[in-house]
Amino acid sequence: MSISGVKGMNDILAEDTPLWQELESAARRIFSLYGFSEIRTPVVERTELFCRSIGETTDIVEKEMYTFEDRNGLSLTLRPEGTAPVMRAFAQHRMHASDQITKLYYMGPMFRYERPQKGRYRQFHQIGAEVIGSEDARIDAQVLAMLLHYFEAIGLQDVELQINSLGCPECRPGYRDQLVAFIEQRLDSLCDDCRRRYRTNPLRVLDCKVPGCAEATVEAPSVLDHLCTGCQDHFARVRGHLGDLELPYAINPRMVRGLDYYTRTTFELLTSHLGAQSAVAAGGRYDGLLRQVGGPDLPGIGFAMGVERLALLRGESRPTVEGPDLFIAALGETAGREAFRIMSKLQLKGIRVEIDYRGGSLKSQMRRADKLAAQRVLILGEDELNRGTAPLKQMADGSQVEVRIDEKLFDLCAHLLSTEGD
Ligand code: ATP
Ligand code: MG
């Protein structure tokens, strides 16, 4: 019986990796322009890290974590998101000691036990970025500018940026009380989850995807009407800087995000092309998070994008993959051996070469060269070996030159390198 992969966890096949590599390398290129360096943390962490940071009464912690005990009885969890691990690493390695502001990015798999569907998987991949150490509103705007820059670089412009402010420990409690009072009037229309946790975590009700809950809270008090002057000022500055940079955005006062650690600025990048999975990127400020995981009391802000959703949005527009620079069609045993030797020498010089291992007819080898989209073919038989020269055929136009097959392959290399890129 054959063994299949785990439900909701996908293979990324060779035909798709060029797109993934493009999405990843564009992130490395753009993020480095803004001064970000990469950090790589383990895919497992102690379970308490996520409980403490994401929040006990969030969907992620209540229902979606892959948690298990190791052989020593230690509770571990496959990371459901990347921010908490980065904060854990920041605190553990005392990164604040080396600079007043730290900019980090990461990419890699995340794990959530969700109902798999298009754009929603149990292992998925995020590319994310974090800035730790500044509460300057220009940082918020810069993070958003970088995110939009990235989307432009990968050719996805049909996205809407929505922003909101969730206040801070000073003004949030007042808003919470009002929201709880509002929800209490409408308990009958809410789903079980919302009824169960509206007291401990009323913001979750605004984020609930159940249509009844969304309808019942249309008229809910707006967090923006309850911001303290500090948060109002910060939000106004962020909007001002976005205006200076001419970045379009909409304000969505209902956006609360699915993780409890957010404060002040929150945002989502939305698309209308992925059905229910409309968020491609999301994030916000988390000024109390680092201290919560045992680090210094430093502010932070960041975002994460879902790579599967980016890939889906790119659809058919895939990067073109170039075939080998050279295919050597060899006829006969001796030529086959020589083709293998030549191939290895050329590869050491940085030239991409392929040969045929089955020893078929010239016609079948030419077909294979065609299929691989080889740019040139060297035809090598007994005669060619005896005379020490062989025809080198340019596949695009069929033109042909005779090159010397000497010990050092100078002639062949010169031809391959001189015509490179045409
Ligand atoms: P959603 O509202 O779609 O559930 P979320 O608010 O849970 O998203 P975040 O935790 O903010 O998402 O993660 C940031 C991004 O990671 C999302 O915008 C999305 O692109 C991606 N993402 C989150 N969960 C999944 C998943 N299960 N499968 C694929 N991508 C995901
Ligand atoms: Mg989710």
Short mmCIF file of C-alpha atoms and ligand atoms in Angstrom, two decimals:
data_model
loop_
_atom_site.label_atom_id
_atom_site.label_comp_id
_atom_site.label_asym_id
_atom_site.label_seq_id
_atom_site.Cartn_x
_atom_site.Cartn_y
_atom_site.Cartn_z
CA MET A 1 0.00 0.00 0.00
CA SER A 2 1.33 3.41 -0.87
CA ILE A 3 1.74 6.04 1.83
CA SER A 4 0.34 9.47 1.12
CA GLY A 5 1.26 12.81 2.64
CA VAL A 6 -0.56 14.37 5.60
CA LYS A 7 -3.88 16.11 4.90
CA GLY A 8 -3.47 19.86 4.52
CA MET A 9 0.31 19.59 4.13
CA ASN A 10 1.51 19.97 0.57
CA ASP A 11 4.51 19.08 -1.50
CA ILE A 12 5.89 21.99 -3.45
CA LEU A 13 6.88 20.35 -6.71
CA ALA A 14 9.74 21.18 -9.07
CA GLU A 15 7.37 22.95 -11.46
CA ASP A 16 6.29 25.31 -8.67
CA THR A 17 9.60 25.99 -6.92
CA PRO A 18 10.79 28.60 -9.46
CA LEU A 19 7.83 30.77 -8.45
CA TRP A 20 8.48 30.16 -4.74
CA GLN A 21 12.15 31.01 -5.21
CA GLU A 22 11.18 34.20 -6.98
CA LEU A 23 8.79 35.18 -4.15
CA GLU A 24 11.51 34.46 -1.59
CA SER A 25 14.36 36.18 -3.41
CA ALA A 26 12.23 39.27 -4.04
CA ALA A 27 11.60 39.42 -0.28
CA ARG A 28 15.32 39.14 0.49
CA ARG A 29 16.11 41.85 -2.04
CA ILE A 30 13.39 44.32 -1.01
CA PHE A 31 13.71 43.76 2.75
CA SER A 32 17.47 44.32 2.64
CA LEU A 33 16.83 47.73 1.03
CA TYR A 34 15.06 48.66 4.25
CA GLY A 35 17.81 47.32 6.49
CA PHE A 36 16.32 43.97 7.52
CA SER A 37 18.44 40.86 8.21
CA GLU A 38 17.22 37.29 8.20
CA ILE A 39 16.66 35.25 11.36
CA ARG A 40 15.94 31.51 11.40
CA THR A 41 14.33 30.01 14.47
CA PRO A 42 13.37 26.34 15.09
CA VAL A 43 9.96 25.10 13.91
CA VAL A 44 9.18 23.88 17.44
CA GLU A 45 9.02 25.94 20.61
CA ARG A 46 7.87 25.36 24.16
CA THR A 47 4.06 25.42 24.13
CA GLU A 48 3.86 28.13 26.80
CA LEU A 49 5.53 30.64 24.44
CA PHE A 50 2.48 30.63 22.17
CA CYS A 51 -0.10 30.41 24.97
CA ARG A 52 1.39 33.42 26.66
CA SER A 53 1.88 35.57 23.55
CA ILE A 54 -0.92 34.74 21.10
CA GLY A 55 -3.46 34.47 23.92
CA GLU A 56 -5.25 31.56 25.63
CA THR A 57 -8.63 32.48 24.20
CA THR A 58 -7.69 32.81 20.54
CA ASP A 59 -8.64 30.27 17.85
CA ILE A 60 -4.99 29.48 17.29
CA VAL A 61 -4.29 28.47 20.89
CA GLU A 62 -7.71 26.95 21.60
CA LYS A 63 -8.05 24.82 18.48
CA GLU A 64 -5.27 25.04 15.97
CA MET A 65 -1.95 24.15 17.58
CA TYR A 66 0.00 20.97 16.92
CA THR A 67 1.07 20.26 20.48
CA PHE A 68 2.83 17.13 21.70
CA GLU A 69 5.10 15.92 24.44
CA ASP A 70 8.66 14.97 23.68
CA ARG A 71 10.16 11.81 25.16
CA ASN A 72 10.92 13.68 28.33
CA GLY A 73 7.37 14.93 28.84
CA LEU A 74 8.14 18.50 27.75
CA SER A 75 5.21 20.14 25.96
CA LEU A 76 6.27 21.36 22.52
CA THR A 77 4.29 23.04 19.75
CA LEU A 78 4.92 23.33 16.03
CA ARG A 79 5.05 27.09 15.52
CA PRO A 80 1.69 28.48 14.33
CA GLU A 81 3.24 31.89 13.59
CA GLY A 82 6.62 33.56 13.49
CA THR A 83 6.49 36.65 15.71
CA ALA A 84 6.55 34.99 19.14
CA PRO A 85 9.59 32.83 18.26
CA VAL A 86 11.45 35.91 16.98
CA MET A 87 10.65 37.76 20.25
CA ARG A 88 11.80 34.73 22.23
CA ALA A 89 15.08 34.68 20.30
CA PHE A 90 15.46 38.45 20.64
CA ALA A 91 15.13 38.26 24.42
CA GLN A 92 17.25 35.12 24.77
CA HIS A 93 20.15 36.55 22.76
CA ARG A 94 19.82 40.02 24.28
CA MET A 95 19.71 41.63 20.86
CA HIS A 96 18.75 44.98 22.37
CA ALA A 97 22.30 45.19 23.71
CA SER A 98 23.76 45.48 20.21
CA ASP A 99 21.53 48.13 18.63
CA GLN A 100 18.68 50.45 19.59
CA ILE A 101 16.53 49.22 16.73
CA THR A 102 16.48 45.72 15.29
CA LYS A 103 14.96 44.78 11.93
CA LEU A 104 14.53 41.08 11.24
CA TYR A 105 12.76 38.98 8.63
CA TYR A 106 12.03 35.27 8.44
CA MET A 107 10.53 32.78 6.05
CA GLY A 108 9.43 29.22 6.60
CA PRO A 109 6.67 26.75 7.40
CA MET A 110 3.97 27.39 10.03
CA PHE A 111 1.44 24.85 11.34
CA ARG A 112 -2.22 25.25 12.24
CA TYR A 113 -4.85 22.56 12.54
CA GLU A 114 -7.44 24.25 10.33
CA ARG A 115 -9.99 22.93 7.85
CA PRO A 116 -7.95 22.65 4.64
CA GLN A 117 -9.32 24.45 1.58
CA LYS A 118 -7.93 26.58 -1.22
CA GLY A 119 -5.51 29.06 0.36
CA ARG A 120 -5.82 27.49 3.83
CA TYR A 121 -3.60 24.59 4.82
CA ARG A 122 -2.25 22.86 7.92
CA GLN A 123 1.34 23.42 6.95
CA PHE A 124 1.68 26.75 5.19
CA HIS A 125 4.51 29.19 4.69
CA GLN A 126 4.99 32.72 5.83
CA ILE A 127 7.41 35.46 4.97
CA GLY A 128 7.41 37.98 7.78
CA ALA A 129 9.29 40.97 9.12
CA GLU A 130 9.63 42.58 12.55
CA VAL A 131 11.04 45.88 13.82
CA ILE A 132 11.87 45.99 17.51
CA GLY A 133 12.87 49.03 19.53
CA SER A 134 10.94 52.02 18.19
CA GLU A 135 7.43 53.34 18.57
CA ASP A 136 8.00 56.11 16.03
CA ALA A 137 5.02 56.27 13.66
CA ARG A 138 7.48 56.48 10.76
CA ILE A 139 8.40 52.87 11.52
CA ASP A 140 4.75 51.82 11.12
CA ALA A 141 4.62 53.66 7.80
CA GLN A 142 7.92 52.22 6.67
CA VAL A 143 6.83 48.66 7.39
CA LEU A 144 3.70 49.27 5.31
CA ALA A 145 5.70 50.94 2.55
CA MET A 146 8.02 47.94 2.43
CA LEU A 147 5.08 45.55 2.27
CA LEU A 148 3.51 47.45 -0.64
CA HIS A 149 6.91 47.74 -2.34
CA TYR A 150 7.21 43.97 -2.14
CA PHE A 151 3.77 43.45 -3.66
CA GLU A 152 4.66 45.76 -6.52
CA ALA A 153 7.96 43.92 -7.04
CA ILE A 154 6.23 40.55 -7.41
CA GLY A 155 3.62 41.99 -9.74
CA LEU A 156 0.60 41.96 -7.41
CA GLN A 157 -0.98 45.38 -7.31
CA ASP A 158 -4.63 44.50 -7.01
CA VAL A 159 -4.63 44.52 -3.19
CA GLU A 160 -6.26 46.79 -0.66
CA LEU A 161 -4.47 48.00 2.45
CA GLN A 162 -6.74 48.34 5.48
CA ILE A 163 -5.52 49.81 8.74
CA ASN A 164 -6.89 50.26 12.22
CA SER A 165 -5.70 51.10 15.71
CA LEU A 166 -6.43 48.82 18.65
CA GLY A 167 -5.33 51.23 21.34
CA CYS A 168 -3.07 50.40 24.25
CA PRO A 169 -3.36 49.09 27.83
CA GLU A 170 -4.44 52.59 28.84
CA CYS A 171 -7.47 52.98 26.56
CA ARG A 172 -8.36 49.39 25.61
CA PRO A 173 -10.03 48.44 28.95
CA GLY A 174 -12.56 51.27 28.59
CA TYR A 175 -13.39 50.16 25.07
CA ARG A 176 -13.57 46.53 26.18
CA ASP A 177 -16.18 47.32 28.82
CA GLN A 178 -18.34 49.14 26.28
CA LEU A 179 -17.98 46.28 23.82
CA VAL A 180 -18.90 43.67 26.44
CA ALA A 181 -22.00 45.70 27.36
CA PHE A 182 -22.93 45.94 23.68
CA ILE A 183 -22.42 42.20 23.10
CA GLU A 184 -24.43 41.28 26.20
CA GLN A 185 -27.52 42.77 24.54
CA ARG A 186 -27.13 40.43 21.58
CA LEU A 187 -25.95 37.14 23.04
CA ASP A 188 -28.77 35.19 21.41
CA SER A 189 -27.47 35.92 17.92
CA LEU A 190 -23.89 34.80 18.63
CA CYS A 191 -22.16 31.50 17.99
CA ASP A 192 -21.11 29.22 20.87
CA ASP A 193 -17.47 30.31 20.76
CA CYS A 194 -18.39 33.98 20.99
CA ARG A 195 -20.87 33.38 23.82
CA ARG A 196 -18.24 31.43 25.71
CA ARG A 197 -15.39 33.92 25.44
CA TYR A 198 -16.94 37.36 24.95
CA ARG A 199 -16.19 38.33 28.54
CA THR A 200 -12.56 37.28 28.54
CA ASN A 201 -11.90 38.37 24.97
CA PRO A 202 -14.69 40.53 23.47
CA LEU A 203 -12.52 41.66 20.53
CA ARG A 204 -12.62 38.07 19.20
CA VAL A 205 -16.35 38.51 18.54
CA LEU A 206 -15.60 41.26 16.01
CA ASP A 207 -13.18 38.91 14.25
CA CYS A 208 -15.58 35.95 14.18
CA LYS A 209 -16.14 34.55 10.69
CA VAL A 210 -19.66 33.22 11.51
CA PRO A 211 -22.11 35.39 9.52
CA GLY A 212 -24.57 35.71 12.43
CA CYS A 213 -21.86 37.17 14.67
CA ALA A 214 -20.76 39.61 11.99
CA GLU A 215 -24.37 40.80 11.52
CA ALA A 216 -25.05 41.13 15.24
CA THR A 217 -22.03 43.37 15.70
CA VAL A 218 -22.48 45.75 12.74
CA GLU A 219 -23.33 48.56 15.12
CA ALA A 220 -20.70 47.69 17.72
CA PRO A 221 -18.87 50.64 19.27
CA SER A 222 -15.76 51.57 17.30
CA VAL A 223 -12.37 51.21 18.92
CA LEU A 224 -11.32 54.40 17.14
CA ASP A 225 -13.80 56.42 19.21
CA HIS A 226 -12.13 55.21 22.41
CA LEU A 227 -8.44 55.82 21.78
CA CYS A 228 -6.49 57.77 24.39
CA THR A 229 -4.72 60.90 23.21
CA GLY A 230 -1.41 59.04 22.85
CA CYS A 231 -2.97 56.40 20.58
CA GLN A 232 -4.98 59.00 18.66
CA ASP A 233 -1.83 60.98 18.04
CA HIS A 234 0.11 57.90 16.96
CA PHE A 235 -2.63 56.81 14.54
CA ALA A 236 -2.85 60.33 13.08
CA ARG A 237 0.91 60.37 12.56
CA VAL A 238 0.86 56.97 10.84
CA ARG A 239 -1.86 58.21 8.49
CA GLY A 240 0.09 61.40 7.90
CA HIS A 241 3.23 59.49 6.91
CA LEU A 242 1.23 57.16 4.65
CA GLY A 243 -0.14 60.30 3.00
CA ASP A 244 3.37 61.73 2.59
CA LEU A 245 4.41 58.51 0.86
CA GLU A 246 1.23 58.61 -1.27
CA LEU A 247 0.27 55.09 -0.18
CA PRO A 248 -3.44 54.39 -0.56
CA TYR A 249 -5.26 52.76 2.39
CA ALA A 250 -8.70 52.40 3.95
CA ILE A 251 -9.55 52.54 7.65
CA ASN A 252 -11.39 49.49 8.95
CA PRO A 253 -12.40 50.05 12.60
CA ARG A 254 -13.64 46.42 12.89
CA MET A 255 -10.29 44.83 12.14
CA VAL A 256 -9.01 43.29 15.38
CA ARG A 257 -6.74 40.45 14.09
CA GLY A 258 -6.67 36.91 15.43
CA LEU A 259 -3.85 37.29 17.94
CA ASP A 260 -4.13 39.04 21.28
CA TYR A 261 -0.73 40.72 21.35
CA TYR A 262 -1.54 43.58 19.00
CA THR A 263 -1.61 47.20 20.18
CA ARG A 264 -2.15 50.43 18.25
CA THR A 265 -1.62 50.03 14.48
CA THR A 266 -2.97 46.86 12.88
CA PHE A 267 -3.33 46.20 9.16
CA GLU A 268 -4.27 43.67 6.51
CA LEU A 269 -3.64 43.44 2.79
CA LEU A 270 -6.76 42.07 1.18
CA THR A 271 -7.58 40.67 -2.23
CA SER A 272 -10.89 39.82 -3.85
CA HIS A 273 -9.36 36.92 -5.80
CA LEU A 274 -9.07 34.23 -3.13
CA GLY A 275 -12.68 33.74 -2.03
CA ALA A 276 -13.03 33.53 1.74
CA GLN A 277 -9.25 33.58 2.19
CA SER A 278 -9.04 37.29 1.45
CA ALA A 279 -6.05 38.30 3.58
CA VAL A 280 -2.67 37.83 1.91
CA ALA A 281 -0.67 39.68 4.52
CA ALA A 282 -1.41 41.00 7.97
CA GLY A 283 0.28 42.45 10.99
CA GLY A 284 0.52 45.25 13.46
CA ARG A 285 2.21 46.74 16.46
CA TYR A 286 2.81 44.64 19.57
CA ASP A 287 4.31 46.98 22.11
CA GLY A 288 3.90 44.71 25.14
CA LEU A 289 4.82 41.38 23.57
CA LEU A 290 8.54 41.29 24.17
CA ARG A 291 8.10 41.91 27.88
CA GLN A 292 5.38 39.25 28.00
CA VAL A 293 7.85 36.62 26.79
CA GLY A 294 10.44 37.70 29.35
CA GLY A 295 12.38 40.30 27.37
CA PRO A 296 12.92 44.02 27.92
CA ASP A 297 9.99 46.42 27.58
CA LEU A 298 10.56 47.42 23.96
CA PRO A 299 7.92 48.21 21.33
CA GLY A 300 7.66 46.25 18.11
CA ILE A 301 5.76 46.01 14.85
CA GLY A 302 5.66 43.42 12.09
CA PHE A 303 3.71 41.51 9.48
CA ALA A 304 3.46 38.08 7.89
CA MET A 305 2.42 37.12 4.36
CA GLY A 306 1.11 33.72 3.31
CA VAL A 307 3.31 32.38 0.52
CA GLU A 308 0.70 29.89 -0.75
CA ARG A 309 -1.74 32.78 -1.16
CA LEU A 310 0.89 34.86 -2.96
CA ALA A 311 1.56 31.93 -5.29
CA LEU A 312 -2.17 31.45 -5.95
CA LEU A 313 -2.50 35.15 -6.78
CA ARG A 314 0.38 34.95 -9.22
CA GLY A 315 -1.60 32.20 -10.98
CA GLU A 316 -0.30 31.50 -14.46
CA SER A 317 2.32 34.22 -14.43
CA ARG A 318 5.28 31.98 -13.68
CA PRO A 319 8.95 32.81 -14.06
CA THR A 320 10.49 31.24 -17.17
CA VAL A 321 13.09 28.64 -16.41
CA GLU A 322 16.06 28.52 -18.79
CA GLY A 323 17.17 25.19 -20.19
CA PRO A 324 20.81 24.01 -20.03
CA ASP A 325 23.46 26.00 -21.90
CA LEU A 326 24.58 22.86 -23.66
CA PHE A 327 23.32 19.38 -24.42
CA ILE A 328 25.89 16.86 -25.62
CA ALA A 329 24.44 14.28 -27.97
CA ALA A 330 26.92 11.39 -28.00
CA LEU A 331 26.86 8.45 -30.40
CA GLY A 332 28.56 5.24 -29.30
CA GLU A 333 30.30 4.02 -26.19
CA THR A 334 33.55 6.02 -26.50
CA ALA A 335 31.73 9.25 -27.35
CA GLY A 336 29.39 8.66 -24.41
CA ARG A 337 32.31 8.40 -22.06
CA GLU A 338 33.94 11.51 -23.55
CA ALA A 339 30.62 13.43 -23.34
CA PHE A 340 30.46 12.64 -19.63
CA ARG A 341 34.05 13.89 -19.13
CA ILE A 342 33.39 17.10 -21.09
CA MET A 343 30.15 17.72 -19.20
CA SER A 344 31.89 17.46 -15.82
CA LYS A 345 34.69 19.83 -16.89
CA LEU A 346 32.22 22.41 -18.19
CA GLN A 347 30.07 22.22 -15.07
CA LEU A 348 33.14 23.05 -13.00
CA LYS A 349 33.49 26.17 -15.14
CA GLY A 350 29.90 27.18 -14.34
CA ILE A 351 28.25 26.05 -17.56
CA ARG A 352 24.98 24.13 -17.34
CA VAL A 353 25.31 20.91 -19.30
CA GLU A 354 23.15 17.83 -19.80
CA ILE A 355 23.80 14.57 -21.60
CA ASP A 356 21.77 11.54 -22.54
CA TYR A 357 22.31 8.37 -20.51
CA ARG A 358 20.37 5.92 -22.63
CA GLY A 359 22.48 6.04 -25.77
CA GLY A 360 19.55 6.44 -28.14
CA SER A 361 19.62 7.56 -31.77
CA LEU A 362 20.75 11.07 -32.69
CA LYS A 363 17.13 11.86 -33.43
CA SER A 364 15.90 10.83 -30.00
CA GLN A 365 18.75 12.70 -28.31
CA MET A 366 17.90 15.85 -30.29
CA ARG A 367 14.29 15.47 -29.18
CA ARG A 368 15.41 15.34 -25.57
CA ALA A 369 17.63 18.43 -26.06
CA ASP A 370 14.57 20.18 -27.43
CA LYS A 371 12.40 19.10 -24.52
CA LEU A 372 14.96 20.37 -22.01
CA ALA A 373 15.09 23.65 -23.98
CA ALA A 374 18.86 23.32 -24.29
CA GLN A 375 20.34 26.38 -25.94
CA ARG A 376 23.03 24.50 -27.88
CA VAL A 377 23.83 20.93 -28.81
CA LEU A 378 27.28 19.47 -29.34
CA ILE A 379 27.18 16.41 -31.57
CA LEU A 380 29.86 13.90 -30.70
CA GLY A 381 30.53 10.64 -32.58
CA GLU A 382 33.55 8.46 -33.46
CA ASP A 383 34.42 10.70 -36.47
CA GLU A 384 34.36 13.85 -34.36
CA LEU A 385 36.58 12.28 -31.73
CA ASN A 386 39.08 11.22 -34.38
CA ARG A 387 39.25 14.64 -36.01
CA GLY A 388 39.22 16.48 -32.65
CA THR A 389 36.44 18.88 -33.67
CA ALA A 390 32.66 18.66 -33.42
CA PRO A 391 29.64 20.64 -34.62
CA LEU A 392 28.06 22.98 -32.06
CA LYS A 393 24.48 23.76 -33.01
CA GLN A 394 22.57 26.82 -31.84
CA MET A 395 19.01 25.56 -31.19
CA ALA A 396 17.25 28.90 -31.67
CA ASP A 397 18.26 29.39 -35.31
CA GLY A 398 19.84 26.07 -36.27
CA SER A 399 23.18 27.75 -37.08
CA GLN A 400 26.26 25.65 -36.57
CA VAL A 401 29.99 26.12 -35.96
CA GLU A 402 32.78 23.59 -35.72
CA VAL A 403 34.60 23.73 -32.35
CA ARG A 404 37.82 22.11 -31.25
CA ILE A 405 37.54 19.41 -28.57
CA ASP A 406 40.98 19.80 -27.09
CA GLU A 407 42.18 18.70 -23.67
CA LYS A 408 41.42 22.06 -22.03
CA LEU A 409 38.18 22.67 -23.94
CA PHE A 410 39.25 26.31 -24.49
CA ASP A 411 37.51 26.54 -27.81
CA LEU A 412 34.20 25.09 -26.63
CA CYS A 413 34.15 27.24 -23.49
CA ALA A 414 34.93 30.36 -25.48
CA HIS A 415 31.96 29.67 -27.74
CA LEU A 416 29.58 28.90 -24.90
CA LEU A 417 30.58 31.92 -22.87
CA SER A 418 30.78 34.40 -25.77
CA THR A 419 27.24 33.68 -26.91
CA GLU A 420 25.87 33.65 -23.37
CA GLY A 421 22.71 35.63 -22.89
CA ASP A 422 21.71 35.80 -26.57
P1 ATP B 1 -7.19 34.23 8.11
O1 ATP B 1 -8.05 35.37 8.54
O2 ATP B 1 -7.21 33.99 6.62
O3 ATP B 1 -7.39 32.99 8.91
P2 ATP B 1 -5.11 34.97 9.89
O4 ATP B 1 -5.58 36.26 10.42
O5 ATP B 1 -5.28 33.74 10.71
O6 ATP B 1 -5.69 34.72 8.41
P3 ATP B 1 -2.32 35.60 10.30
O7 ATP B 1 -2.18 34.76 11.49
O8 ATP B 1 -2.34 37.06 10.43
O9 ATP B 1 -3.59 35.11 9.45
O10 ATP B 1 -1.19 35.19 9.24
C1 ATP B 1 -0.76 36.07 8.20
C2 ATP B 1 -0.98 35.48 6.84
O11 ATP B 1 -0.62 34.11 6.80
C3 ATP B 1 -2.42 35.48 6.38
O12 ATP B 1 -2.76 36.74 5.85
C4 ATP B 1 -2.42 34.41 5.33
O13 ATP B 1 -1.93 34.90 4.08
C5 ATP B 1 -1.45 33.42 5.87
N1 ATP B 1 -2.14 32.29 6.52
C6 ATP B 1 -2.63 32.23 7.78
N2 ATP B 1 -3.17 31.03 8.04
C7 ATP B 1 -2.99 30.29 6.91
C8 ATP B 1 -3.30 28.93 6.53
N3 ATP B 1 -3.89 28.10 7.38
N4 ATP B 1 -2.99 28.53 5.29
C9 ATP B 1 -2.38 29.36 4.41
N5 ATP B 1 -2.05 30.62 4.70
C10 ATP B 1 -2.34 31.09 5.93
MG MG B 2 -6.69 32.24 10.77
#
